[in-house]
C-alpha atoms as an extended CHARMM CRD file, in Angstrom:
* protein
*
       221  EXT
         1         1  MET       CA             94.9240000000      113.2460000000       98.2240000000  PROA      1               0.0000000000
         2         2  HSD       CA             98.3660000000      111.9340000000       97.2800000000  PROA      2               0.0000000000
         3         3  ASN       CA             99.2390000000      109.4140000000       94.5690000000  PROA      3               0.0000000000
         4         4  VAL       CA            102.3380000000      107.8050000000       96.0750000000  PROA      4               0.0000000000
         5         5  THR       CA            104.6610000000      105.3480000000       94.3760000000  PROA      5               0.0000000000
         6         6  TYR       CA            106.9830000000      103.7610000000       96.9080000000  PROA      6               0.0000000000
         7         7  VAL       CA            110.1410000000      101.8870000000       96.0090000000  PROA      7               0.0000000000
         8         8  ARG       CA            112.3500000000       99.8000000000       98.2530000000  PROA      8               0.0000000000
         9         9  ASP       CA            116.1110000000      100.3180000000       98.0490000000  PROA      9               0.0000000000
        10        10  PHE       CA            118.1720000000       98.0080000000       95.8190000000  PROA      10              0.0000000000
        11        11  PHE       CA            121.1330000000       95.7280000000       96.6360000000  PROA      11              0.0000000000
        12        12  GLN       CA            123.6030000000       97.2250000000       99.1030000000  PROA      12              0.0000000000
        13        13  HSD       CA            126.9080000000       96.3450000000      100.7690000000  PROA      13              0.0000000000
        14        14  ASP       CA            125.5290000000       94.7240000000      103.9080000000  PROA      14              0.0000000000
        15        15  THR       CA            125.7560000000       91.0910000000      102.9080000000  PROA      15              0.0000000000
        16        16  LEU       CA            128.7740000000       88.8250000000      102.5570000000  PROA      16              0.0000000000
        17        17  PRO       CA            129.2040000000       86.0530000000       99.9600000000  PROA      17              0.0000000000
        18        18  THR       CA            130.1190000000       83.6470000000      102.7590000000  PROA      18              0.0000000000
        19        19  GLY       CA            129.6100000000       83.7800000000      106.4910000000  PROA      19              0.0000000000
        20        20  PRO       CA            128.1690000000       82.1250000000      109.5530000000  PROA      20              0.0000000000
        21        21  SER       CA            125.2400000000       79.7830000000      109.0540000000  PROA      21              0.0000000000
        22        22  THR       CA            123.0320000000       82.0630000000      111.1370000000  PROA      22              0.0000000000
        23        23  GLY       CA            123.2980000000       84.7200000000      108.4230000000  PROA      23              0.0000000000
        24        24  PHE       CA            125.1050000000       88.0050000000      108.1560000000  PROA      24              0.0000000000
        25        25  ARG       CA            122.5800000000       90.1240000000      109.9850000000  PROA      25              0.0000000000
        26        26  ALA       CA            122.7500000000       88.0570000000      113.1520000000  PROA      26              0.0000000000
        27        27  ASP       CA            124.6130000000       89.1140000000      116.2690000000  PROA      27              0.0000000000
        28        28  HSD       CA            128.2620000000       90.0180000000      115.6690000000  PROA      28              0.0000000000
        29        29  TRP       CA            128.2020000000       91.0320000000      112.0150000000  PROA      29              0.0000000000
        30        30  ALA       CA            125.1800000000       93.3300000000      112.1820000000  PROA      30              0.0000000000
        31        31  MET       CA            126.6510000000       95.2970000000      115.0820000000  PROA      31              0.0000000000
        32        32  ILE       CA            130.0450000000       96.2440000000      113.6350000000  PROA      32              0.0000000000
        33        33  ASP       CA            130.9590000000       98.7610000000      110.9290000000  PROA      33              0.0000000000
        34        34  GLY       CA            132.6690000000       96.3000000000      108.5970000000  PROA      34              0.0000000000
        35        35  ASP       CA            135.5900000000       93.9390000000      108.1780000000  PROA      35              0.0000000000
        36        36  SER       CA            139.0570000000       94.1140000000      106.6070000000  PROA      36              0.0000000000
        37        37  GLU       CA            137.5920000000       94.1190000000      103.0990000000  PROA      37              0.0000000000
        38        38  SER       CA            134.4790000000       96.2880000000      103.2380000000  PROA      38              0.0000000000
        39        39  SER       CA            132.3110000000       98.6110000000      105.3160000000  PROA      39              0.0000000000
        40        40  TRP       CA            128.5580000000       98.3610000000      105.7000000000  PROA      40              0.0000000000
        41        41  ALA       CA            127.8620000000      101.1890000000      108.1360000000  PROA      41              0.0000000000
        42        42  ASP       CA            125.2240000000      103.2730000000      106.3160000000  PROA      42              0.0000000000
        43        43  ALA       CA            125.5800000000      100.7300000000      103.5150000000  PROA      43              0.0000000000
        44        44  ARG       CA            125.9370000000      101.9390000000       99.9250000000  PROA      44              0.0000000000
        45        45  LEU       CA            124.4860000000      100.3100000000       96.8350000000  PROA      45              0.0000000000
        46        46  THR       CA            126.5130000000       97.6520000000       95.0750000000  PROA      46              0.0000000000
        47        47  SER       CA            127.2880000000       98.1340000000       91.3810000000  PROA      47              0.0000000000
        48        48  LYS       CA            124.3350000000       95.8400000000       90.6560000000  PROA      48              0.0000000000
        49        49  GLY       CA            122.1070000000       98.0120000000       92.8220000000  PROA      49              0.0000000000
        50        50  GLU       CA            123.2270000000      101.1600000000       90.9980000000  PROA      50              0.0000000000
        51        51  ILE       CA            122.3530000000       99.6450000000       87.6240000000  PROA      51              0.0000000000
        52        52  GLU       CA            118.9380000000       98.5650000000       88.9070000000  PROA      52              0.0000000000
        53        53  ALA       CA            118.2490000000      102.0570000000       90.2720000000  PROA      53              0.0000000000
        54        54  MET       CA            119.0080000000      103.5980000000       86.8790000000  PROA      54              0.0000000000
        55        55  ASP       CA            116.7630000000      100.9930000000       85.2500000000  PROA      55              0.0000000000
        56        56  LEU       CA            113.9350000000      102.1860000000       87.5060000000  PROA      56              0.0000000000
        57        57  GLY       CA            114.0700000000      105.6480000000       85.9630000000  PROA      57              0.0000000000
        58        58  ARG       CA            114.1570000000      104.1940000000       82.4580000000  PROA      58              0.0000000000
        59        59  PHE       CA            111.2300000000      101.9140000000       83.3140000000  PROA      59              0.0000000000
        60        60  TRP       CA            109.1510000000      104.8920000000       84.4120000000  PROA      60              0.0000000000
        61        61  THR       CA            109.9270000000      106.7900000000       81.2170000000  PROA      61              0.0000000000
        62        62  ARG       CA            109.5200000000      103.8180000000       78.8850000000  PROA      62              0.0000000000
        63        63  ASP       CA            106.6610000000      101.8380000000       80.4260000000  PROA      63              0.0000000000
        64        64  MET       CA            104.7470000000      103.8600000000       83.0160000000  PROA      64              0.0000000000
        65        65  LEU       CA            104.4190000000      107.2230000000       81.2650000000  PROA      65              0.0000000000
        66        66  PRO       CA            102.7970000000      105.7510000000       78.1090000000  PROA      66              0.0000000000
        67        67  ARG       CA            100.2250000000      104.0800000000       80.3840000000  PROA      67              0.0000000000
        68        68  GLY       CA             99.1800000000      107.4000000000       81.8330000000  PROA      68              0.0000000000
        69        69  VAL       CA            101.2320000000      107.2850000000       85.0360000000  PROA      69              0.0000000000
        70        70  PRO       CA            102.5220000000      110.8490000000       85.4870000000  PROA      70              0.0000000000
        71        71  PHE       CA            106.0020000000      111.7430000000       86.6230000000  PROA      71              0.0000000000
        72        72  PRO       CA            106.3020000000      112.5480000000       90.3380000000  PROA      72              0.0000000000
        73        73  GLU       CA            106.1850000000      116.1880000000       91.3170000000  PROA      73              0.0000000000
        74        74  GLN       CA            108.1840000000      115.5690000000       94.4920000000  PROA      74              0.0000000000
        75        75  LEU       CA            110.7360000000      112.9100000000       95.4490000000  PROA      75              0.0000000000
        76        76  TYR       CA            111.2560000000      111.7640000000       99.0390000000  PROA      76              0.0000000000
        77        77  SER       CA            114.0830000000      109.6390000000      100.3880000000  PROA      77              0.0000000000
        78        78  SER       CA            115.2400000000      108.0890000000      103.6020000000  PROA      78              0.0000000000
        79        79  PRO       CA            118.5240000000      109.7250000000      104.6920000000  PROA      79              0.0000000000
        80        80  LEU       CA            120.3460000000      106.3920000000      104.4650000000  PROA      80              0.0000000000
        81        81  THR       CA            122.8360000000      106.4810000000      101.6110000000  PROA      81              0.0000000000
        82        82  ARG       CA            121.4760000000      103.4670000000       99.7250000000  PROA      82              0.0000000000
        83        83  CYS       CA            118.0620000000      105.1240000000       99.4360000000  PROA      83              0.0000000000
        84        84  ILE       CA            119.4940000000      108.4760000000       98.4060000000  PROA      84              0.0000000000
        85        85  GLN       CA            121.4860000000      106.6980000000       95.7010000000  PROA      85              0.0000000000
        86        86  THR       CA            118.3810000000      104.8250000000       94.5630000000  PROA      86              0.0000000000
        87        87  VAL       CA            116.2120000000      107.9020000000       94.0960000000  PROA      87              0.0000000000
        88        88  THR       CA            119.0980000000      110.0110000000       92.7280000000  PROA      88              0.0000000000
        89        89  LEU       CA            120.0150000000      107.4980000000       90.0300000000  PROA      89              0.0000000000
        90        90  ALA       CA            116.3690000000      106.8220000000       89.1770000000  PROA      90              0.0000000000
        91        91  SER       CA            115.6410000000      110.5350000000       88.9290000000  PROA      91              0.0000000000
        92        92  GLN       CA            118.2930000000      111.0810000000       86.2510000000  PROA      92              0.0000000000
        93        93  ALA       CA            115.9770000000      109.5830000000       83.6330000000  PROA      93              0.0000000000
        94        94  LEU       CA            113.0960000000      111.6160000000       85.0520000000  PROA      94              0.0000000000
        95        95  ASP       CA            115.2340000000      114.7570000000       84.8720000000  PROA      95              0.0000000000
        96        96  ASP       CA            116.0570000000      114.1640000000       81.2030000000  PROA      96              0.0000000000
        97        97  ASN       CA            112.3910000000      113.7040000000       80.3270000000  PROA      97              0.0000000000
        98        98  GLU       CA            111.3000000000      116.7960000000       82.2570000000  PROA      98              0.0000000000
        99        99  LYS       CA            113.9470000000      118.8970000000       80.5090000000  PROA      99              0.0000000000
       100       100  ASN       CA            112.6480000000      117.6480000000       77.1590000000  PROA      100             0.0000000000
       101       101  HSD       CA            109.2230000000      118.9520000000       78.1640000000  PROA      101             0.0000000000
       102       102  ASN       CA            110.5820000000      122.2750000000       79.4740000000  PROA      102             0.0000000000
       103       103  LYS       CA            109.6620000000      121.4470000000       83.0500000000  PROA      103             0.0000000000
       104       104  ASP       CA            111.6600000000      121.7520000000       86.2400000000  PROA      104             0.0000000000
       105       105  ALA       CA            112.9760000000      118.4280000000       87.5100000000  PROA      105             0.0000000000
       106       106  PRO       CA            111.4410000000      117.2810000000       90.8200000000  PROA      106             0.0000000000
       107       107  SER       CA            113.5460000000      117.9500000000       93.8940000000  PROA      107             0.0000000000
       108       108  ILE       CA            114.6430000000      115.2650000000       96.3690000000  PROA      108             0.0000000000
       109       109  ARG       CA            113.6580000000      115.8980000000       99.9770000000  PROA      109             0.0000000000
       110       110  VAL       CA            115.3050000000      113.8600000000      102.7140000000  PROA      110             0.0000000000
       111       111  ALA       CA            112.8890000000      112.7380000000      105.4390000000  PROA      111             0.0000000000
       112       112  GLU       CA            114.3390000000      111.3990000000      108.6890000000  PROA      112             0.0000000000
       113       113  CYS       CA            111.0960000000      109.5310000000      109.4150000000  PROA      113             0.0000000000
       114       114  LEU       CA            111.5070000000      107.3250000000      106.3280000000  PROA      114             0.0000000000
       115       115  ARG       CA            114.5310000000      105.5330000000      107.7670000000  PROA      115             0.0000000000
       116       116  GLU       CA            114.8220000000      101.7910000000      108.1970000000  PROA      116             0.0000000000
       117       117  THR       CA            114.1230000000      100.2450000000      111.6120000000  PROA      117             0.0000000000
       118       118  LEU       CA            116.3180000000      102.1560000000      114.0600000000  PROA      118             0.0000000000
       119       119  GLY       CA            119.0800000000      100.8470000000      116.2630000000  PROA      119             0.0000000000
       120       120  VAL       CA            121.7490000000       98.1480000000      116.7250000000  PROA      120             0.0000000000
       121       121  HSD       CA            122.4120000000       97.3240000000      113.0350000000  PROA      121             0.0000000000
       122       122  THR       CA            125.1630000000       99.6290000000      111.7790000000  PROA      122             0.0000000000
       123       123  CYS       CA            123.9100000000       99.4890000000      108.1880000000  PROA      123             0.0000000000
       124       124  ASP       CA            120.9220000000      101.5140000000      109.4400000000  PROA      124             0.0000000000
       125       125  ARG       CA            122.9730000000      104.2600000000      111.1300000000  PROA      125             0.0000000000
       126       126  ARG       CA            123.0150000000      107.3420000000      108.9270000000  PROA      126             0.0000000000
       127       127  SER       CA            125.9250000000      109.5530000000      107.9610000000  PROA      127             0.0000000000
       128       128  THR       CA            126.2530000000      113.1310000000      109.1690000000  PROA      128             0.0000000000
       129       129  ARG       CA            124.2910000000      115.8850000000      107.4820000000  PROA      129             0.0000000000
       130       130  SER       CA            127.5460000000      117.4800000000      106.3120000000  PROA      130             0.0000000000
       131       131  ASP       CA            128.7440000000      114.2640000000      104.6700000000  PROA      131             0.0000000000
       132       132  LEU       CA            125.3960000000      113.7310000000      102.9590000000  PROA      132             0.0000000000
       133       133  ALA       CA            125.2990000000      117.3300000000      101.7190000000  PROA      133             0.0000000000
       134       134  THR       CA            128.8350000000      116.9880000000      100.3550000000  PROA      134             0.0000000000
       135       135  SER       CA            128.1590000000      113.6790000000       98.5990000000  PROA      135             0.0000000000
       136       136  PHE       CA            124.7070000000      114.7050000000       97.3540000000  PROA      136             0.0000000000
       137       137  PRO       CA            124.5930000000      118.5210000000       97.0170000000  PROA      137             0.0000000000
       138       138  HSD       CA            121.2100000000      118.3900000000       95.2560000000  PROA      138             0.0000000000
       139       139  LEU       CA            119.3390000000      117.2160000000       98.3800000000  PROA      139             0.0000000000
       140       140  MET       CA            116.8690000000      119.2840000000      100.3850000000  PROA      140             0.0000000000
       141       141  PHE       CA            116.9320000000      118.9070000000      104.1730000000  PROA      141             0.0000000000
       142       142  ASP       CA            114.3700000000      120.0090000000      106.7340000000  PROA      142             0.0000000000
       143       143  GLU       CA            115.6400000000      122.7130000000      109.0740000000  PROA      143             0.0000000000
       144       144  ASP       CA            115.4720000000      120.3490000000      112.0470000000  PROA      144             0.0000000000
       145       145  PHE       CA            117.5810000000      117.6570000000      110.3270000000  PROA      145             0.0000000000
       146       146  THR       CA            120.4450000000      117.2590000000      112.7980000000  PROA      146             0.0000000000
       147       147  GLU       CA            124.1480000000      117.0740000000      111.9800000000  PROA      147             0.0000000000
       148       148  ASN       CA            124.6560000000      113.7660000000      113.7710000000  PROA      148             0.0000000000
       149       149  ASP       CA            122.3840000000      110.7400000000      113.9560000000  PROA      149             0.0000000000
       150       150  GLU       CA            120.4900000000      111.2730000000      117.2070000000  PROA      150             0.0000000000
       151       151  LEU       CA            117.9460000000      108.4760000000      116.6570000000  PROA      151             0.0000000000
       152       152  TRP       CA            120.1010000000      105.3640000000      116.2060000000  PROA      152             0.0000000000
       153       153  GLN       CA            121.0470000000      103.5690000000      119.4350000000  PROA      153             0.0000000000
       154       154  THR       CA            123.5580000000      100.7950000000      120.0320000000  PROA      154             0.0000000000
       155       155  ASP       CA            121.4050000000       98.9590000000      122.5840000000  PROA      155             0.0000000000
       156       156  HSD       CA            117.8040000000       99.2720000000      121.3330000000  PROA      156             0.0000000000
       157       157  ARG       CA            116.2600000000       97.9650000000      118.1170000000  PROA      157             0.0000000000
       158       158  GLU       CA            113.0470000000       99.8070000000      117.2650000000  PROA      158             0.0000000000
       159       159  SER       CA            109.8420000000       97.7640000000      117.4840000000  PROA      159             0.0000000000
       160       160  PHE       CA            107.3460000000       97.6520000000      114.6210000000  PROA      160             0.0000000000
       161       161  GLU       CA            104.9130000000       99.6740000000      116.7460000000  PROA      161             0.0000000000
       162       162  GLU       CA            107.5490000000      102.3780000000      117.3010000000  PROA      162             0.0000000000
       163       163  CYS       CA            108.3600000000      102.4190000000      113.6000000000  PROA      163             0.0000000000
       164       164  THR       CA            104.6600000000      102.7420000000      112.7340000000  PROA      164             0.0000000000
       165       165  ALA       CA            104.3130000000      105.7000000000      115.1040000000  PROA      165             0.0000000000
       166       166  ARG       CA            107.2720000000      107.3570000000      113.3560000000  PROA      166             0.0000000000
       167       167  LEU       CA            105.7170000000      106.8870000000      109.9080000000  PROA      167             0.0000000000
       168       168  THR       CA            102.3700000000      108.1660000000      111.1880000000  PROA      168             0.0000000000
       169       169  VAL       CA            104.1240000000      111.4240000000      112.0820000000  PROA      169             0.0000000000
       170       170  TRP       CA            105.5490000000      111.6110000000      108.5720000000  PROA      170             0.0000000000
       171       171  LEU       CA            102.1410000000      111.0750000000      106.9640000000  PROA      171             0.0000000000
       172       172  GLN       CA            100.6290000000      113.8320000000      109.0790000000  PROA      172             0.0000000000
       173       173  LYS       CA            103.4310000000      116.1820000000      108.0710000000  PROA      173             0.0000000000
       174       174  LEU       CA            103.0590000000      115.2030000000      104.4170000000  PROA      174             0.0000000000
       175       175  PHE       CA             99.3730000000      116.1350000000      104.2980000000  PROA      175             0.0000000000
       176       176  ALA       CA             99.9780000000      119.3240000000      106.2510000000  PROA      176             0.0000000000
       177       177  GLU       CA            102.8800000000      120.6420000000      104.1720000000  PROA      177             0.0000000000
       178       178  ASP       CA            102.9760000000      119.0860000000      100.6780000000  PROA      178             0.0000000000
       179       179  ALA       CA            100.3620000000      119.9680000000       98.0760000000  PROA      179             0.0000000000
       180       180  SER       CA            101.8910000000      117.7430000000       95.3780000000  PROA      180             0.0000000000
       181       181  ASP       CA             99.5700000000      115.1940000000       93.8120000000  PROA      181             0.0000000000
       182       182  VAL       CA            102.1590000000      112.6510000000       92.6480000000  PROA      182             0.0000000000
       183       183  LEU       CA            105.0530000000      111.5510000000       94.8490000000  PROA      183             0.0000000000
       184       184  LEU       CA            107.8810000000      109.0220000000       94.6720000000  PROA      184             0.0000000000
       185       185  VAL       CA            109.1040000000      107.7020000000       98.0360000000  PROA      185             0.0000000000
       186       186  ALA       CA            112.3240000000      105.6950000000       98.3970000000  PROA      186             0.0000000000
       187       187  ALA       CA            112.4670000000      103.8170000000      101.6860000000  PROA      187             0.0000000000
       188       188  HSD       CA            113.1410000000      100.3830000000      103.2000000000  PROA      188             0.0000000000
       189       189  SER       CA            111.2710000000       97.1670000000      103.9520000000  PROA      189             0.0000000000
       190       190  GLY       CA            110.6470000000       98.0670000000      107.5950000000  PROA      190             0.0000000000
       191       191  SER       CA            109.6410000000      101.6800000000      107.0310000000  PROA      191             0.0000000000
       192       192  ILE       CA            107.4510000000      100.8110000000      104.0280000000  PROA      192             0.0000000000
       193       193  ARG       CA            105.5860000000       98.1720000000      106.0500000000  PROA      193             0.0000000000
       194       194  ALA       CA            105.1340000000      100.7450000000      108.8220000000  PROA      194             0.0000000000
       195       195  LEU       CA            103.9350000000      103.3460000000      106.3130000000  PROA      195             0.0000000000
       196       196  LEU       CA            101.3310000000      100.9410000000      104.9740000000  PROA      196             0.0000000000
       197       197  ARG       CA            100.1690000000      100.0850000000      108.4700000000  PROA      197             0.0000000000
       198       198  ALA       CA             99.9280000000      103.7690000000      109.3960000000  PROA      198             0.0000000000
       199       199  ALA       CA             97.7690000000      104.2690000000      106.2940000000  PROA      199             0.0000000000
       200       200  GLY       CA             95.4720000000      101.3790000000      107.2400000000  PROA      200             0.0000000000
       201       201  HSD       CA             96.7470000000       99.1120000000      104.4570000000  PROA      201             0.0000000000
       202       202  PRO       CA             97.0740000000       95.3150000000      104.8390000000  PROA      202             0.0000000000
       203       203  ASP       CA            100.5730000000       94.1330000000      105.7110000000  PROA      203             0.0000000000
       204       204  VAL       CA            102.8540000000       93.7610000000      102.6770000000  PROA      204             0.0000000000
       205       205  TRP       CA            106.5430000000       92.8890000000      102.7590000000  PROA      205             0.0000000000
       206       206  PRO       CA            108.0730000000       94.7360000000       99.7770000000  PROA      206             0.0000000000
       207       207  GLY       CA            110.7360000000       92.9190000000       97.7870000000  PROA      207             0.0000000000
       208       208  ARG       CA            114.0730000000       94.5670000000       97.1300000000  PROA      208             0.0000000000
       209       209  GLY       CA            113.6910000000       97.1990000000       94.4360000000  PROA      209             0.0000000000
       210       210  SER       CA            109.9330000000       96.6560000000       94.1800000000  PROA      210             0.0000000000
       211       211  ILE       CA            107.7240000000       99.4790000000       92.8910000000  PROA      211             0.0000000000
       212       212  ASN       CA            104.1890000000       99.8170000000       94.2210000000  PROA      212             0.0000000000
       213       213  PRO       CA            101.4370000000      102.4700000000       93.9550000000  PROA      213             0.0000000000
       214       214  LEU       CA             99.5190000000      103.7750000000       96.9550000000  PROA      214             0.0000000000
       215       215  LEU       CA             96.6300000000      106.2580000000       96.9030000000  PROA      215             0.0000000000
       216       216  LEU       CA             96.4230000000      108.2070000000      100.1610000000  PROA      216             0.0000000000
       217       217  LYS       CA             93.4300000000      110.2680000000      101.2410000000  PROA      217             0.0000000000
       218       218  ALA       CA             93.1290000000      112.0350000000      104.5760000000  PROA      218             0.0000000000
       219       219  GLU       CA             90.0630000000      113.4000000000      106.3130000000  PROA      219             0.0000000000
       220       220  VAL       CA             90.0140000000      116.1020000000      108.9720000000  PROA      220             0.0000000000
       221       221  VAL       CA             88.4590000000      114.7980000000      112.2000000000  PROA      221             0.0000000000
């Protein structure tokens, strides 16, 4: 059984203050890497998003721990930069608390299956493994985590059914390989919805930066 708290990534650089009436994510804008002023390929958190991610860690320490919610033993993140930033910044407060209790801080494991809906939108194309390891040297990667993004395609946007199948694989791997009781998972709206569906949960569209508990129990059949 796993006690999972999942959090959706915070505000990132994939929206423009002004733009076409159809919205930024439509057509042209979603398919290019950026404009003359900014880049949104593998979008990073905005300064507002960074502050909110740090507040998440403080919230856990200040409000959740006194209510009996234990700190996570293992942290998981999508390999997209905005999620890695979210869980990294949030974990700083967790790290400080664990050190005060003479415990090892939980590690952050990058899971390819936790990515946002694959394809077409450049904000959902991940950076290379080398770049991620350089920017975030504290991360743990699976041995089969490839150097380049081999899943994102320019001409195919993943369906919800395909995304659900991907998250089902991750759940199976989680129960097979991780004995931790309490987990924190940083992912995206699409992958969180798919995770819930794979777990047999009613459909929920998580708000940006939302924090939600999920108790997972698997049975061998």
